[in-house]
Amino acid sequence: MPPPVFRFAPSPNGYLHLGHAYSALLNADLACESGGRFLLRIEDIDPTRCRAEFEDAINQDLSWLGLSWERPVRRQSEHFTDYRAALERLTALGLIYPAFESRAEIARLIAEQEKQGPWPRDPDGAPLYPGTARALASEERARQLQSGAPYALRLDMAAACARVGPLNWIERGEGPKGERGTVTVDPAAWGDIVIARKETPTSYHLAVVIDDALQGITEVVRGQDLFWSTSVHRLLQQLLELSQPAYRHHRLICDAAGQKLSKSTEATGLRELRAAGVTPAEVRRRVGLA
């Protein structure tokens, strides 16, 4: 039986903090304990936010923590052809459609709908896309595409769910509300998600399931903030006939106010802790690892 394969997959759009350290260390520890493999993946599909200096810092921080990983490292920006092939397959199944509204236009559409009552929101709290472009006449759709207008490619969620039927996954960790064991998949809660955009042939959801399958990942160990995203990932795995890894969602590292550490809130980076004299052993202690 082949050894289990774990991965840590940060985006180089900022510096790593204690939350990243916990996830990376936990993956590496579990790989070591099980005689498995530990991979590093750089999720850099967003060229406007991802920078080489942040990738260099990721390597430095992980090495300082005492981690080692297999080479070569997979960088998503080098594998757009893999994602494009998956996108073409979904398109051939009739499950993808272009949506031409800007974010501001979508916000106005939702505001109009909310005059009639509450509008449904996804598990992250964002309002669901109204689905207006799904009903766009084929002539108008062709005209918009020919004009060069920007667009997002969205998954027809109702059609996708009808195609695969009921799904679940086995949770080896714990969800935000203590969910364990067999978890029923509910991708419809996310609505018609963006799968790709005109300028980028993938989204996080599509790229992550393709990468995990191509890299032979058997154990996905990640934060509870991605727990319900697993519904979307299971759906895409089924549609694309990809392997299903085991899932283990772990607790989040929070600040003194109880908020999840985040790059966007400029949480103290590992490089700053290192400069302040904090040791890797102290980092382990702070995140609750032996």
Coordinates of C-alpha atoms in Angstrom, one line a residue:
M1 CA 0.0 0.0 0.0
P2 CA 1.5 3.4 -1.0
P3 CA 2.3 5.9 1.8
P4 CA -0.1 8.7 2.6
V5 CA 0.6 12.0 0.9
F6 CA 0.1 15.3 2.8
R7 CA 0.4 18.9 1.5
F8 CA 0.7 22.5 2.7
A9 CA -0.5 24.9 0.1
P10 CA -0.1 28.6 0.9
S11 CA -0.6 31.6 -1.4
P12 CA 2.3 33.9 -1.8
N13 CA 0.2 37.0 -1.3
G14 CA 1.6 37.9 2.1
Y15 CA 3.8 36.6 4.9
L16 CA 3.0 33.5 6.9
H17 CA 1.7 33.8 10.4
L18 CA 1.1 31.4 13.3
G19 CA -2.1 30.0 11.7
H20 CA 0.0 28.9 8.7
A21 CA 2.7 27.6 11.0
Y22 CA 0.2 25.4 12.8
S23 CA -1.2 23.9 9.5
A24 CA 2.2 23.3 8.0
L25 CA 3.6 21.7 11.2
L26 CA 0.5 19.6 11.7
N27 CA 0.7 18.3 8.1
A28 CA 4.4 17.5 8.4
D29 CA 3.9 15.8 11.8
L30 CA 1.1 13.6 10.5
A31 CA 3.2 12.7 7.5
C32 CA 6.2 11.8 9.7
E33 CA 4.0 9.7 12.1
S34 CA 2.4 7.8 9.3
G35 CA 5.5 7.2 7.2
G36 CA 4.0 9.4 4.5
R37 CA 5.2 12.2 2.2
F38 CA 4.9 15.9 2.8
L39 CA 4.6 18.3 -0.2
L40 CA 4.6 22.0 -0.6
R41 CA 2.4 23.6 -3.2
I42 CA 2.4 27.3 -4.1
E43 CA -1.1 28.5 -5.0
D44 CA -0.3 31.6 -7.1
I45 CA -3.1 31.8 -9.6
D46 CA -3.7 35.5 -8.8
P47 CA -0.8 37.4 -10.5
T48 CA -2.0 40.8 -9.1
R49 CA -1.5 39.8 -5.4
C50 CA 1.1 37.0 -5.5
R51 CA 4.8 38.0 -5.5
A52 CA 8.2 36.3 -5.7
E53 CA 9.3 37.9 -2.4
F54 CA 6.4 36.3 -0.5
E55 CA 7.3 32.9 -2.0
D56 CA 10.9 33.3 -0.9
A57 CA 9.7 34.2 2.5
I58 CA 7.5 31.0 2.6
N59 CA 10.6 28.9 1.9
Q60 CA 12.6 30.7 4.6
D61 CA 9.9 30.5 7.2
L62 CA 9.2 26.8 6.7
S63 CA 12.9 26.0 6.7
W64 CA 13.3 27.9 9.9
L65 CA 10.5 25.8 11.5
G66 CA 12.6 22.8 10.6
L67 CA 10.4 21.5 7.8
S68 CA 11.6 19.8 4.6
W69 CA 9.5 18.9 1.6
E70 CA 9.8 17.1 -1.7
R71 CA 11.0 18.9 -4.9
P72 CA 10.1 20.1 -7.3
V73 CA 7.4 22.3 -5.8
R74 CA 4.2 22.6 -7.8
R75 CA 3.3 26.2 -8.7
Q76 CA -0.2 26.7 -9.9
S77 CA 0.8 29.4 -12.3
E78 CA 2.9 26.8 -14.3
H79 CA -0.1 24.5 -14.8
F80 CA -2.9 26.5 -16.4
T81 CA -3.2 23.9 -19.1
D82 CA -4.3 21.3 -16.5
Y83 CA -7.1 23.6 -15.3
R84 CA -8.1 24.6 -18.8
A85 CA -8.5 21.0 -19.8
A86 CA -10.8 20.4 -16.7
L87 CA -12.8 23.6 -17.6
E88 CA -13.3 22.3 -21.2
R89 CA -14.6 19.1 -19.8
L90 CA -17.2 20.8 -17.6
T91 CA -18.1 23.0 -20.6
A92 CA -18.7 19.9 -22.7
L93 CA -21.0 18.6 -20.0
G94 CA -23.1 21.8 -20.4
L95 CA -22.4 22.9 -16.8
I96 CA -20.6 26.2 -17.5
Y97 CA -22.0 29.6 -18.6
P98 CA -20.4 33.1 -18.9
A99 CA -21.7 35.9 -16.7
F100 CA -20.9 39.4 -17.8
E101 CA -22.1 41.5 -14.8
S102 CA -19.6 43.5 -12.8
R103 CA -19.4 43.1 -9.1
A104 CA -21.2 46.4 -8.7
E105 CA -23.9 45.3 -11.1
I106 CA -24.4 42.1 -9.1
A107 CA -24.6 44.0 -5.9
R108 CA -27.3 46.2 -7.4
L109 CA -29.3 43.2 -8.5
I110 CA -29.1 41.7 -5.1
A111 CA -30.1 45.0 -3.4
E112 CA -33.2 45.1 -5.6
Q113 CA -34.1 41.5 -4.6
E114 CA -33.5 42.3 -0.9
K115 CA -36.3 44.9 -1.1
Q116 CA -38.7 41.9 -1.3
G117 CA -37.0 40.1 1.7
P118 CA -33.7 38.5 2.8
W119 CA -31.5 37.1 0.0
P120 CA -29.8 33.7 0.5
R121 CA -26.1 33.7 1.4
D122 CA -23.3 31.2 1.1
P123 CA -21.6 29.5 4.1
D124 CA -19.1 32.4 4.2
G125 CA -21.9 34.9 4.4
A126 CA -21.6 36.3 0.9
P127 CA -24.9 36.8 -1.1
L128 CA -25.5 34.1 -3.7
Y129 CA -25.3 35.1 -7.4
P130 CA -28.8 35.7 -8.7
G131 CA -28.2 33.6 -11.8
T132 CA -29.4 36.2 -14.3
A133 CA -26.8 35.3 -16.9
R134 CA -27.8 31.7 -16.9
A135 CA -31.0 32.7 -18.8
L136 CA -29.2 35.0 -21.3
A137 CA -30.2 34.3 -24.9
S138 CA -27.6 32.5 -26.9
E139 CA -27.4 35.3 -29.4
E140 CA -26.7 37.9 -26.7
R141 CA -24.2 35.6 -25.1
A142 CA -22.3 35.3 -28.4
R143 CA -22.5 39.0 -29.0
Q144 CA -21.0 39.8 -25.5
L145 CA -18.2 37.2 -26.0
Q146 CA -17.4 38.6 -29.5
S147 CA -17.2 42.1 -28.1
G148 CA -14.4 41.2 -25.7
A149 CA -16.4 42.1 -22.6
P150 CA -15.0 40.7 -19.3
Y151 CA -16.8 37.7 -17.9
A152 CA -16.7 35.1 -15.2
L153 CA -17.4 31.5 -16.0
R154 CA -19.9 30.1 -13.5
L155 CA -21.0 26.5 -12.7
D156 CA -24.7 25.8 -13.2
M157 CA -25.0 24.4 -9.7
A158 CA -28.5 23.0 -10.0
A159 CA -27.5 21.1 -13.2
A160 CA -24.3 19.9 -11.6
C161 CA -25.9 18.6 -8.5
A162 CA -28.6 16.8 -10.5
R163 CA -25.9 15.1 -12.5
V164 CA -24.1 13.5 -9.6
G165 CA -26.8 13.0 -7.0
P166 CA -26.2 12.8 -3.2
L167 CA -22.6 13.0 -2.0
N168 CA -20.7 13.0 1.4
W169 CA -17.2 12.9 2.8
I170 CA -15.6 11.4 5.9
E171 CA -14.4 14.0 8.3
R172 CA -11.4 12.9 10.4
G173 CA -11.1 16.2 12.1
E174 CA -13.9 18.4 13.2
G175 CA -16.1 21.0 11.6
P176 CA -16.9 24.5 13.0
K177 CA -19.9 23.1 14.9
G178 CA -18.3 19.8 15.9
E179 CA -19.2 17.9 12.7
R180 CA -17.4 14.5 12.5
G181 CA -17.7 11.3 10.6
T182 CA -19.9 11.2 7.5
V183 CA -20.8 14.7 6.4
T184 CA -23.5 15.3 3.8
V185 CA -22.4 17.5 0.9
D186 CA -24.4 20.6 0.2
P187 CA -22.8 22.4 -2.7
A188 CA -26.0 24.1 -3.6
A189 CA -25.5 26.3 -0.5
W190 CA -22.8 28.1 -2.6
G191 CA -24.9 28.9 -5.6
D192 CA -23.5 29.3 -9.1
I193 CA -19.8 29.6 -8.1
V194 CA -17.2 31.2 -10.3
I195 CA -15.0 28.5 -11.8
A196 CA -12.8 30.7 -14.0
R197 CA -12.6 34.2 -15.4
K198 CA -11.8 35.5 -18.9
E199 CA -8.2 36.3 -17.8
T200 CA -7.6 33.3 -15.5
P201 CA -8.6 29.8 -16.6
T202 CA -9.3 28.6 -13.0
S203 CA -10.5 29.4 -9.6
Y204 CA -9.3 28.2 -6.2
H205 CA -12.0 25.5 -6.1
L206 CA -11.2 24.1 -9.5
A207 CA -7.4 24.3 -9.1
V208 CA -7.3 22.7 -5.7
V209 CA -9.1 19.5 -6.8
I210 CA -7.0 19.2 -9.9
D211 CA -3.8 19.7 -8.0
D212 CA -4.7 17.2 -5.3
A213 CA -5.6 14.6 -7.8
L214 CA -2.5 15.1 -10.0
Q215 CA -0.2 15.1 -7.0
G216 CA -1.8 12.0 -5.5
I217 CA -2.8 13.8 -2.3
T218 CA -4.5 11.3 0.0
E219 CA -4.9 13.5 3.2
V220 CA -6.2 17.0 3.0
V221 CA -5.4 18.7 6.4
R222 CA -6.6 22.3 6.5
G223 CA -8.4 24.9 8.6
Q224 CA -12.0 24.8 9.6
D225 CA -12.6 28.0 7.5
L226 CA -12.5 25.7 4.5
F227 CA -14.8 23.0 6.0
W228 CA -17.9 23.8 3.9
S229 CA -15.8 24.4 0.7
T230 CA -15.4 20.6 0.8
S231 CA -18.9 20.4 -0.5
V232 CA -17.9 22.1 -3.7
H233 CA -14.7 20.1 -4.0
R234 CA -16.5 16.8 -3.6
L235 CA -18.9 17.9 -6.4
L236 CA -16.1 18.8 -8.8
Q237 CA -14.2 15.6 -8.0
Q238 CA -17.3 13.6 -8.9
L239 CA -18.0 15.6 -12.1
L240 CA -14.4 15.2 -13.3
E241 CA -14.0 11.6 -12.0
L242 CA -11.1 12.6 -9.7
S243 CA -9.8 10.7 -6.7
Q244 CA -11.3 11.7 -3.3
P245 CA -8.7 12.3 -0.5
A246 CA -9.6 12.0 3.2
Y247 CA -10.3 15.3 4.9
R248 CA -9.2 16.5 8.3
H249 CA -10.2 20.1 9.2
H250 CA -8.3 21.6 12.2
R251 CA -9.0 24.4 14.6
L252 CA -8.0 27.9 13.7
I253 CA -5.4 30.0 15.5
C254 CA -7.1 33.2 16.8
D255 CA -5.9 36.5 18.2
A256 CA -6.7 37.9 21.6
A257 CA -10.1 39.1 20.3
G258 CA -11.0 35.6 19.2
Q259 CA -10.6 36.5 15.5
K260 CA -8.9 34.2 13.0
L261 CA -5.4 35.2 12.2
S262 CA -5.3 36.7 8.6
K263 CA -2.9 38.3 6.2
S264 CA -5.5 40.9 5.5
T265 CA -5.5 42.0 9.1
E266 CA -1.7 42.0 9.1
A267 CA -1.3 39.3 11.7
T268 CA 2.2 39.2 13.1
G269 CA 4.3 37.2 10.6
L270 CA 6.7 34.4 11.4
R271 CA 9.6 36.5 10.0
E272 CA 8.8 39.1 12.7
L273 CA 8.7 36.5 15.4
R274 CA 12.0 35.1 14.2
A275 CA 13.5 38.6 14.2
A276 CA 12.3 39.1 17.8
G277 CA 14.1 36.0 18.9
V278 CA 11.2 33.6 19.1
T279 CA 12.4 30.0 18.5
P280 CA 10.7 27.2 16.4
A281 CA 10.1 25.4 19.7
E282 CA 8.2 28.4 21.0
V283 CA 6.1 28.6 17.9
R284 CA 5.1 25.0 18.4
R285 CA 4.2 25.8 22.0
R286 CA 2.1 28.8 21.0
V287 CA 0.1 26.8 18.5
G288 CA -0.5 23.9 20.9
L289 CA 1.8 21.3 19.3
A290 CA 4.2 19.2 21.4

